[in-house]
Every structure is written in C-alpha cells, then in structure tokens.
mmCIF file of N, CA and C in Angstrom:
data_model
loop_
_atom_site.group_PDB
_atom_site.id
_atom_site.type_symbol
_atom_site.label_atom_id
_atom_site.label_comp_id
_atom_site.label_asym_id
_atom_site.label_seq_id
_atom_site.Cartn_x
_atom_site.Cartn_y
_atom_site.Cartn_z
ATOM 1 N N PRO A 1 1.046 -1.494 0.141
ATOM 2 C CA PRO A 1 0.011 -0.127 0.268
ATOM 3 C C PRO A 1 0.875 1.327 -0.050
ATOM 4 N N LEU A 2 1.827 1.309 0.347
ATOM 5 C CA LEU A 2 2.893 2.660 0.294
ATOM 6 C C LEU A 2 3.337 3.007 -0.428
ATOM 7 N N ARG A 3 3.935 2.119 -1.464
ATOM 8 C CA ARG A 3 4.317 2.265 -2.780
ATOM 9 C C ARG A 3 3.382 2.499 -3.697
ATOM 10 N N MET A 4 2.044 1.579 -3.662
ATOM 11 C CA MET A 4 0.601 2.499 -3.845
ATOM 12 C C MET A 4 0.340 3.806 -3.775
ATOM 13 N N ILE A 5 0.241 3.999 -2.801
ATOM 14 C CA ILE A 5 0.266 5.713 -2.896
ATOM 15 C C ILE A 5 1.144 6.463 -3.276
ATOM 16 N N CYS A 6 2.758 6.101 -2.977
ATOM 17 C CA CYS A 6 4.198 7.015 -3.804
ATOM 18 C C CYS A 6 3.372 7.240 -4.832
ATOM 19 N N GLU A 7 3.146 5.662 -5.874
ATOM 20 C CA GLU A 7 3.033 5.847 -7.271
ATOM 21 C C GLU A 7 1.304 6.796 -7.666
ATOM 22 N N TYR A 8 0.713 6.865 -6.682
ATOM 23 C CA TYR A 8 -0.834 7.616 -7.077
ATOM 24 C C TYR A 8 -0.538 9.007 -6.704
ATOM 25 N N ALA A 9 0.518 9.103 -6.134
ATOM 26 C CA ALA A 9 1.163 10.690 -5.994
ATOM 27 C C ALA A 9 1.752 10.754 -6.522
ATOM 28 N N GLY A 10 2.519 10.379 -7.164
ATOM 29 C CA GLY A 10 3.023 10.588 -8.497
ATOM 30 C C GLY A 10 4.846 10.892 -7.828
ATOM 31 N N GLY A 11 4.937 10.512 -6.582
ATOM 32 C CA GLY A 11 5.971 10.752 -5.621
ATOM 33 C C GLY A 11 7.111 10.052 -6.097
ATOM 34 N N ASP A 12 8.562 10.546 -5.949
ATOM 35 C CA ASP A 12 9.489 10.045 -6.266
ATOM 36 C C ASP A 12 10.249 9.031 -4.990
ATOM 37 N N TYR A 13 10.345 7.494 -5.150
ATOM 38 C CA TYR A 13 10.698 6.681 -3.899
ATOM 39 C C TYR A 13 11.574 5.800 -4.220
ATOM 40 N N GLU A 14 12.322 4.906 -3.509
ATOM 41 C CA GLU A 14 12.704 3.761 -3.888
ATOM 42 C C GLU A 14 12.516 2.678 -3.242
ATOM 43 N N ALA A 15 11.952 1.731 -3.672
ATOM 44 C CA ALA A 15 11.728 0.449 -2.973
ATOM 45 C C ALA A 15 12.656 -0.155 -2.288
ATOM 46 N N THR A 16 12.629 -0.712 -1.164
ATOM 47 C CA THR A 16 13.838 -1.561 -0.834
ATOM 48 C C THR A 16 13.515 -2.803 -0.037
ATOM 49 N N CYS A 17 13.927 -4.024 -0.916
ATOM 50 C CA CYS A 17 13.359 -5.593 -0.171
ATOM 51 C C CYS A 17 14.797 -6.213 -0.129
ATOM 52 N N TYR A 18 14.459 -6.923 1.210
ATOM 53 C CA TYR A 18 15.483 -7.386 1.846
ATOM 54 C C TYR A 18 15.152 -9.069 1.705
ATOM 55 N N GLU A 19 16.477 -9.523 1.116
ATOM 56 C CA GLU A 19 15.988 -10.782 1.438
ATOM 57 C C GLU A 19 16.406 -11.930 1.876
ATOM 58 N N VAL A 20 15.146 -12.744 2.320
ATOM 59 C CA VAL A 20 15.784 -13.778 3.609
ATOM 60 C C VAL A 20 15.714 -15.318 3.049
ATOM 61 N N GLU A 21 16.757 -16.008 3.352
ATOM 62 C CA GLU A 21 17.150 -17.073 2.681
ATOM 63 C C GLU A 21 16.935 -18.303 3.578
ATOM 64 N N ARG A 22 16.986 -19.413 3.334
ATOM 65 C CA ARG A 22 17.279 -20.839 4.681
ATOM 66 C C ARG A 22 18.385 -20.674 4.356
ATOM 67 N N ASP A 23 19.350 -20.813 6.033
ATOM 68 C CA ASP A 23 20.883 -21.012 6.506
ATOM 69 C C ASP A 23 21.028 -22.398 6.580
ATOM 70 N N ALA A 24 21.883 -22.957 6.183
ATOM 71 C CA ALA A 24 22.619 -24.402 6.196
ATOM 72 C C ALA A 24 21.326 -25.040 7.206
ATOM 73 N N GLU A 25 21.122 -24.929 8.485
ATOM 74 C CA GLU A 25 20.436 -25.994 9.550
ATOM 75 C C GLU A 25 18.732 -25.511 8.974
ATOM 76 N N GLY A 26 18.688 -24.734 7.950
ATOM 77 C CA GLY A 26 17.026 -25.074 7.098
ATOM 78 C C GLY A 26 16.259 -23.716 8.207
ATOM 79 N N ASN A 27 17.170 -22.841 8.654
ATOM 80 C CA ASN A 27 16.133 -21.603 9.747
ATOM 81 C C ASN A 27 16.112 -20.829 8.913
ATOM 82 N N TRP A 28 15.489 -19.492 8.962
ATOM 83 C CA TRP A 28 15.371 -18.488 8.033
ATOM 84 C C TRP A 28 16.617 -17.355 8.432
ATOM 85 N N ASP A 29 17.105 -16.566 7.463
ATOM 86 C CA ASP A 29 18.674 -15.849 8.156
ATOM 87 C C ASP A 29 17.749 -14.585 7.782
ATOM 88 N N ARG A 30 17.742 -14.128 8.548
ATOM 89 C CA ARG A 30 16.828 -12.637 8.487
ATOM 90 C C ARG A 30 18.200 -11.592 8.889
ATOM 91 N N SER A 31 19.336 -11.824 8.489
ATOM 92 C CA SER A 31 20.520 -11.036 9.155
ATOM 93 C C SER A 31 20.670 -9.676 7.933
ATOM 94 N N VAL A 32 20.250 -10.184 6.819
ATOM 95 C CA VAL A 32 20.416 -8.548 6.417
ATOM 96 C C VAL A 32 19.489 -7.244 6.623
ATOM 97 N N TRP A 33 18.312 -7.994 6.931
ATOM 98 C CA TRP A 33 17.761 -6.687 7.504
ATOM 99 C C TRP A 33 18.057 -6.311 8.836
ATOM 100 N N LEU A 34 18.218 -7.502 9.590
ATOM 101 C CA LEU A 34 18.320 -7.378 11.424
ATOM 102 C C LEU A 34 19.612 -7.013 11.561
ATOM 103 N N GLU A 35 20.705 -7.151 10.903
ATOM 104 C CA GLU A 35 22.172 -6.947 11.169
ATOM 105 C C GLU A 35 22.547 -5.820 10.722
ATOM 106 N N ARG A 36 21.849 -5.868 9.198
ATOM 107 C CA ARG A 36 22.637 -5.189 8.232
ATOM 108 C C ARG A 36 22.246 -3.361 8.317
ATOM 109 N N ALA A 37 20.563 -3.697 7.999
ATOM 110 C CA ALA A 37 19.865 -2.716 7.433
ATOM 111 C C ALA A 37 19.582 -1.679 8.630
ATOM 112 N N LYS A 38 18.557 -2.417 9.381
ATOM 113 C CA LYS A 38 17.673 -2.248 10.336
ATOM 114 C C LYS A 38 18.507 -1.019 11.803
ATOM 115 N N PRO A 39 20.324 -1.445 12.279
ATOM 116 C CA PRO A 39 20.843 -0.866 12.830
ATOM 117 C C PRO A 39 20.982 0.724 12.928
ATOM 118 N N ALA A 40 21.354 1.056 11.228
ATOM 119 C CA ALA A 40 21.781 2.411 11.031
ATOM 120 C C ALA A 40 20.213 3.189 11.147
ATOM 121 N N LEU A 41 19.228 2.485 10.471
ATOM 122 C CA LEU A 41 17.811 3.200 10.667
ATOM 123 C C LEU A 41 17.310 3.181 11.906
ATOM 124 N N LYS A 42 17.770 2.182 13.060
ATOM 125 C CA LYS A 42 16.969 2.502 14.187
ATOM 126 C C LYS A 42 17.860 3.410 15.169
ATOM 127 N N ALA A 43 18.755 4.198 14.402
ATOM 128 C CA ALA A 43 20.127 5.292 15.027
ATOM 129 C C ALA A 43 18.426 6.306 15.008
ATOM 130 N N LYS A 44 17.934 6.300 13.683
ATOM 131 C CA LYS A 44 17.474 7.371 13.518
ATOM 132 C C LYS A 44 15.426 7.195 14.100
ATOM 133 N N ASN A 45 15.358 6.178 14.330
ATOM 134 C CA ASN A 45 14.113 6.004 14.536
ATOM 135 C C ASN A 45 14.072 4.927 15.608
ATOM 136 N N ALA A 46 13.548 4.923 17.461
ATOM 137 C CA ALA A 46 13.870 4.050 18.136
ATOM 138 C C ALA A 46 12.898 2.680 17.834
ATOM 139 N N PHE A 47 11.541 3.221 17.297
ATOM 140 C CA PHE A 47 10.619 2.345 17.018
ATOM 141 C C PHE A 47 11.155 1.454 15.674
ATOM 142 N N MET A 48 12.012 1.416 14.775
ATOM 143 C CA MET A 48 12.480 0.544 13.655
ATOM 144 C C MET A 48 11.884 -0.353 13.101
ATOM 145 N N ASN A 49 11.124 -0.729 12.426
ATOM 146 C CA ASN A 49 10.394 -1.684 11.963
ATOM 147 C C ASN A 49 10.072 -1.952 10.554
ATOM 148 N N LEU A 50 9.564 -2.841 9.924
ATOM 149 C CA LEU A 50 9.346 -3.333 8.686
ATOM 150 C C LEU A 50 7.468 -2.961 8.615
ATOM 151 N N PRO A 51 7.432 -2.116 7.557
ATOM 152 C CA PRO A 51 7.428 -1.511 6.963
ATOM 153 C C PRO A 51 7.939 -0.060 7.412
ATOM 154 N N TYR A 52 8.776 0.700 6.546
ATOM 155 C CA TYR A 52 9.140 2.220 6.805
ATOM 156 C C TYR A 52 9.469 3.170 5.744
ATOM 157 N N ILE A 53 9.202 4.334 5.771
ATOM 158 C CA ILE A 53 9.851 5.187 4.813
ATOM 159 C C ILE A 53 10.838 6.063 5.592
ATOM 160 N N VAL A 54 11.686 6.259 4.755
ATOM 161 C CA VAL A 54 12.777 7.173 4.920
ATOM 162 C C VAL A 54 12.335 8.666 3.558
ATOM 163 N N ASP A 55 11.993 9.693 4.517
ATOM 164 C CA ASP A 55 11.735 10.850 3.741
ATOM 165 C C ASP A 55 12.868 12.364 3.950
ATOM 166 N N GLY A 56 13.382 12.542 3.377
ATOM 167 C CA GLY A 56 14.784 12.983 3.835
ATOM 168 C C GLY A 56 15.305 12.830 5.365
ATOM 169 N N ASP A 57 14.865 13.801 6.269
ATOM 170 C CA ASP A 57 15.405 13.241 7.494
ATOM 171 C C ASP A 57 14.416 12.593 8.094
ATOM 172 N N VAL A 58 13.005 12.541 7.753
ATOM 173 C CA VAL A 58 12.223 11.950 8.633
ATOM 174 C C VAL A 58 12.427 10.199 8.297
ATOM 175 N N VAL A 59 12.010 9.573 9.825
ATOM 176 C CA VAL A 59 12.433 8.077 9.431
ATOM 177 C C VAL A 59 10.919 7.722 9.820
ATOM 178 N N VAL A 60 9.839 7.315 9.236
ATOM 179 C CA VAL A 60 8.813 6.476 9.867
ATOM 180 C C VAL A 60 8.461 5.174 9.697
ATOM 181 N N SER A 61 8.481 4.821 10.704
ATOM 182 C CA SER A 61 8.202 3.091 10.621
ATOM 183 C C SER A 61 6.788 2.765 11.392
ATOM 184 N N GLN A 62 6.094 1.352 11.486
ATOM 185 C CA GLN A 62 5.090 0.793 11.586
ATOM 186 C C GLN A 62 3.606 1.235 10.456
ATOM 187 N N THR A 63 3.112 0.217 10.381
ATOM 188 C CA THR A 63 2.211 0.535 8.889
ATOM 189 C C THR A 63 1.286 1.582 8.974
ATOM 190 N N MET A 64 0.470 1.708 9.908
ATOM 191 C CA MET A 64 -0.610 2.548 10.204
ATOM 192 C C MET A 64 -0.190 4.432 10.193
ATOM 193 N N ALA A 65 1.228 4.103 10.903
ATOM 194 C CA ALA A 65 2.237 5.564 10.848
ATOM 195 C C ALA A 65 2.749 6.123 9.494
ATOM 196 N N CYS A 66 2.800 5.058 8.523
ATOM 197 C CA CYS A 66 3.258 5.535 7.468
ATOM 198 C C CYS A 66 2.244 5.414 6.466
ATOM 199 N N LEU A 67 1.145 4.657 6.392
ATOM 200 C CA LEU A 67 0.030 5.422 5.554
ATOM 201 C C LEU A 67 -0.628 6.794 6.118
ATOM 202 N N ARG A 68 -0.768 7.253 7.154
ATOM 203 C CA ARG A 68 -0.699 8.583 7.981
ATOM 204 C C ARG A 68 0.080 9.555 7.197
ATOM 205 N N TYR A 69 1.592 8.812 7.514
ATOM 206 C CA TYR A 69 2.006 10.172 7.079
ATOM 207 C C TYR A 69 2.446 10.476 5.577
ATOM 208 N N LEU A 70 1.886 9.310 4.785
ATOM 209 C CA LEU A 70 1.732 9.592 3.382
ATOM 210 C C LEU A 70 0.247 10.431 2.771
ATOM 211 N N ALA A 71 -0.463 10.034 3.662
ATOM 212 C CA ALA A 71 -1.869 10.681 3.682
ATOM 213 C C ALA A 71 -1.667 12.169 3.873
ATOM 214 N N ARG A 72 -0.938 12.802 4.734
ATOM 215 C CA ARG A 72 -0.618 13.955 5.311
ATOM 216 C C ARG A 72 0.646 14.720 3.736
ATOM 217 N N LYS A 73 1.534 13.816 3.793
ATOM 218 C CA LYS A 73 2.216 14.622 2.834
ATOM 219 C C LYS A 73 1.590 14.853 1.605
ATOM 220 N N TYR A 74 0.737 14.079 0.907
ATOM 221 C CA TYR A 74 0.249 14.450 -0.080
ATOM 222 C C TYR A 74 -1.260 14.645 -0.123
ATOM 223 N N PRO A 75 -1.652 16.229 0.941
ATOM 224 C CA PRO A 75 -3.081 16.436 1.097
ATOM 225 C C PRO A 75 -3.669 16.746 -0.403
ATOM 226 N N ASP A 76 -3.183 17.309 -1.404
ATOM 227 C CA ASP A 76 -4.199 17.002 -2.470
ATOM 228 C C ASP A 76 -4.695 15.751 -3.381
ATOM 229 N N LEU A 77 -4.531 14.522 -2.537
ATOM 230 C CA LEU A 77 -4.995 13.596 -2.884
ATOM 231 C C LEU A 77 -6.117 13.245 -2.293
ATOM 232 N N GLY A 78 -6.299 13.989 -1.231
ATOM 233 C CA GLY A 78 -7.842 14.002 0.340
ATOM 234 C C GLY A 78 -7.747 12.140 0.943
ATOM 235 N N LEU A 79 -6.732 11.840 0.567
ATOM 236 C CA LEU A 79 -6.735 10.761 1.227
ATOM 237 C C LEU A 79 -6.572 10.424 2.762
ATOM 238 N N TYR A 80 -6.125 11.535 3.362
ATOM 239 C CA TYR A 80 -6.776 11.799 4.985
ATOM 240 C C TYR A 80 -8.157 12.861 5.286
ATOM 241 N N GLY A 81 -8.921 12.780 4.078
ATOM 242 C CA GLY A 81 -9.791 14.147 4.248
ATOM 243 C C GLY A 81 -9.476 15.509 4.191
ATOM 244 N N SER A 82 -10.553 16.276 4.012
ATOM 245 C CA SER A 82 -10.394 17.903 4.256
ATOM 246 C C SER A 82 -10.792 18.676 5.693
ATOM 247 N N SER A 83 -10.712 17.751 6.702
ATOM 248 C CA SER A 83 -11.003 18.178 7.750
ATOM 249 C C SER A 83 -10.485 17.645 9.220
ATOM 250 N N ALA A 84 -10.439 18.101 10.363
ATOM 251 C CA ALA A 84 -10.403 17.389 11.117
ATOM 252 C C ALA A 84 -11.382 16.135 12.105
ATOM 253 N N GLN A 85 -12.724 16.486 11.092
ATOM 254 C CA GLN A 85 -13.294 15.428 11.229
ATOM 255 C C GLN A 85 -13.445 14.263 10.547
ATOM 256 N N ASP A 86 -12.986 14.481 9.361
ATOM 257 C CA ASP A 86 -12.406 13.827 7.982
ATOM 258 C C ASP A 86 -11.211 12.315 8.881
ATOM 259 N N ALA A 87 -10.706 13.314 8.950
ATOM 260 C CA ALA A 87 -8.934 12.458 10.065
ATOM 261 C C ALA A 87 -10.041 11.694 10.623
ATOM 262 N N LEU A 88 -10.184 12.160 11.447
ATOM 263 C CA LEU A 88 -10.795 11.464 12.693
ATOM 264 C C LEU A 88 -12.032 9.835 12.293
ATOM 265 N N LYS A 89 -12.442 10.188 11.493
ATOM 266 C CA LYS A 89 -13.273 9.405 10.383
ATOM 267 C C LYS A 89 -12.248 8.354 9.746
ATOM 268 N N ILE A 90 -11.321 8.743 9.637
ATOM 269 C CA ILE A 90 -10.357 7.634 8.543
ATOM 270 C C ILE A 90 -9.571 6.852 9.532
ATOM 271 N N ASP A 91 -9.388 7.907 10.638
ATOM 272 C CA ASP A 91 -8.519 6.924 12.038
ATOM 273 C C ASP A 91 -9.474 5.940 12.606
ATOM 274 N N GLN A 92 -10.446 5.956 12.624
ATOM 275 C CA GLN A 92 -11.086 5.025 13.051
ATOM 276 C C GLN A 92 -11.327 4.072 12.552
ATOM 277 N N VAL A 93 -11.810 4.354 10.920
ATOM 278 C CA VAL A 93 -11.691 2.774 9.915
ATOM 279 C C VAL A 93 -10.134 2.579 9.847
ATOM 280 N N LEU A 94 -9.240 3.010 9.978
ATOM 281 C CA LEU A 94 -8.269 2.194 10.349
ATOM 282 C C LEU A 94 -8.017 1.206 11.505
ATOM 283 N N CYS A 95 -8.389 2.143 12.223
ATOM 284 C CA CYS A 95 -8.153 1.300 14.267
ATOM 285 C C CYS A 95 -8.778 -0.199 13.473
ATOM 286 N N GLU A 96 -9.990 0.060 13.270
ATOM 287 C CA GLU A 96 -10.820 -1.246 13.176
ATOM 288 C C GLU A 96 -10.303 -2.237 12.419
ATOM 289 N N ALA A 97 -9.643 -1.382 10.832
ATOM 290 C CA ALA A 97 -9.229 -2.645 10.203
ATOM 291 C C ALA A 97 -8.493 -3.323 10.658
ATOM 292 N N HIS A 98 -7.383 -2.593 11.476
ATOM 293 C CA HIS A 98 -6.261 -3.478 12.174
ATOM 294 C C HIS A 98 -6.949 -3.917 13.198
ATOM 295 N N ASP A 99 -7.584 -3.947 14.169
ATOM 296 C CA ASP A 99 -8.215 -4.679 14.869
ATOM 297 C C ASP A 99 -8.787 -6.006 14.106
ATOM 298 N N LEU A 100 -9.528 -6.059 12.807
ATOM 299 C CA LEU A 100 -9.724 -7.143 12.294
ATOM 300 C C LEU A 100 -8.727 -7.963 11.976
ATOM 301 N N ARG A 101 -7.870 -7.428 11.446
ATOM 302 C CA ARG A 101 -6.441 -8.139 11.208
ATOM 303 C C ARG A 101 -5.632 -8.801 11.908
ATOM 304 N N ASN A 102 -5.611 -7.957 13.362
ATOM 305 C CA ASN A 102 -5.468 -8.834 14.562
ATOM 306 C C ASN A 102 -6.380 -10.418 14.638
ATOM 307 N N ALA A 103 -7.114 -10.351 14.763
ATOM 308 C CA ALA A 103 -8.405 -10.920 15.208
ATOM 309 C C ALA A 103 -7.995 -12.222 13.848
ATOM 310 N N GLY A 104 -7.677 -11.607 12.651
ATOM 311 C CA GLY A 104 -7.795 -12.553 11.363
ATOM 312 C C GLY A 104 -6.101 -13.411 11.562
ATOM 313 N N VAL A 105 -5.257 -12.840 12.071
ATOM 314 C CA VAL A 105 -4.142 -13.757 12.651
ATOM 315 C C VAL A 105 -4.388 -14.326 13.699
ATOM 316 N N ALA A 106 -5.194 -14.310 14.380
ATOM 317 C CA ALA A 106 -5.146 -15.197 15.846
ATOM 318 C C ALA A 106 -6.135 -16.241 15.082
ATOM 319 N N VAL A 107 -6.734 -16.208 14.135
ATOM 320 C CA VAL A 107 -7.912 -17.728 13.647
ATOM 321 C C VAL A 107 -6.658 -18.038 12.648
ATOM 322 N N PHE A 108 -5.745 -17.336 11.787
ATOM 323 C CA PHE A 108 -5.173 -18.017 10.431
ATOM 324 C C PHE A 108 -3.670 -18.926 11.089
ATOM 325 N N TYR A 109 -3.275 -18.252 12.256
ATOM 326 C CA TYR A 109 -2.046 -18.766 12.969
ATOM 327 C C TYR A 109 -2.086 -19.808 14.150
ATOM 328 N N GLY A 110 -3.967 -19.724 14.398
ATOM 329 C CA GLY A 110 -4.185 -20.481 15.879
ATOM 330 C C GLY A 110 -3.821 -20.038 17.008
ATOM 331 N N ARG A 111 -3.480 -18.948 17.193
ATOM 332 C CA ARG A 111 -3.172 -18.261 18.730
ATOM 333 C C ARG A 111 -4.223 -18.513 19.427
ATOM 334 N N ASP A 112 -3.878 -18.321 20.931
ATOM 335 C CA ASP A 112 -4.846 -18.535 21.611
ATOM 336 C C ASP A 112 -5.450 -17.157 21.994
ATOM 337 N N THR A 113 -6.606 -16.721 21.568
ATOM 338 C CA THR A 113 -7.016 -15.635 22.313
ATOM 339 C C THR A 113 -7.671 -15.261 23.271
ATOM 340 N N SER A 114 -7.713 -16.257 23.798
ATOM 341 C CA SER A 114 -8.295 -16.213 25.222
ATOM 342 C C SER A 114 -7.072 -15.969 26.528
ATOM 343 N N ALA A 115 -5.819 -16.032 25.887
ATOM 344 C CA ALA A 115 -4.627 -15.597 26.801
ATOM 345 C C ALA A 115 -4.902 -14.326 27.098
ATOM 346 N N PRO A 116 -4.483 -13.616 28.098
ATOM 347 C CA PRO A 116 -4.446 -12.313 28.352
ATOM 348 C C PRO A 116 -3.206 -11.361 27.136
#
C-alpha cells in the first residue's frame, strides 16, 4: 500500500526489499535486515521496524503511521480528508481494520485469543 500511494501521488521513491533465505540448518536467515539495515535506521527512529519510509531526515516506521504520514504528505489526494472530522473518521476505520487484521491473525495462525 505504501508504494501504491507514492505511485498514485506521483512521488519519487525507492522501494527496498530484503532477502530472506534458509541457512544451512534450515532456519530463516534475516540478517540482511536485522544486522545490516536495521541498526542504522534504528539510530534515526527507535521504533524501527518493517515497513518504513525514509523521507529526507524523517524516518517513519509501522504500517499505520506510514500510511498516515503519506496521506498527510500528499494532501491534494484527499486520502486523509479535508477536515479534522474527516481525519477522525479515517483514523477510526484504520483502527477497526487493524483490529480485524489482528483477529484474523489469531484465527489463521491458531493463536490462543483467550490468553491475556
């Protein structure tokens, strides 16, 4: 979705993907992200995680924060509405979608939703 917004806005961006491969023991090797890329980015944003946006000196992490950032960056697109009330409604829908996603993860991956 982040790249789609950038495309829709006609913004310049560089998409970065990190390769994850199996190591000799059959485990997933995520060192390209965890050991090479993340430390330098974490120095700029303590909450660093995937996905993220680097926009000049601004480093944004977490999906919802990135979506909101891009919506505000390109106000002419109307993705965040045209008033505080519009933005509030959009935030509520984003939060509801995130709640539904979390509930889906619990079902799809068999997590125990009764645990605190």
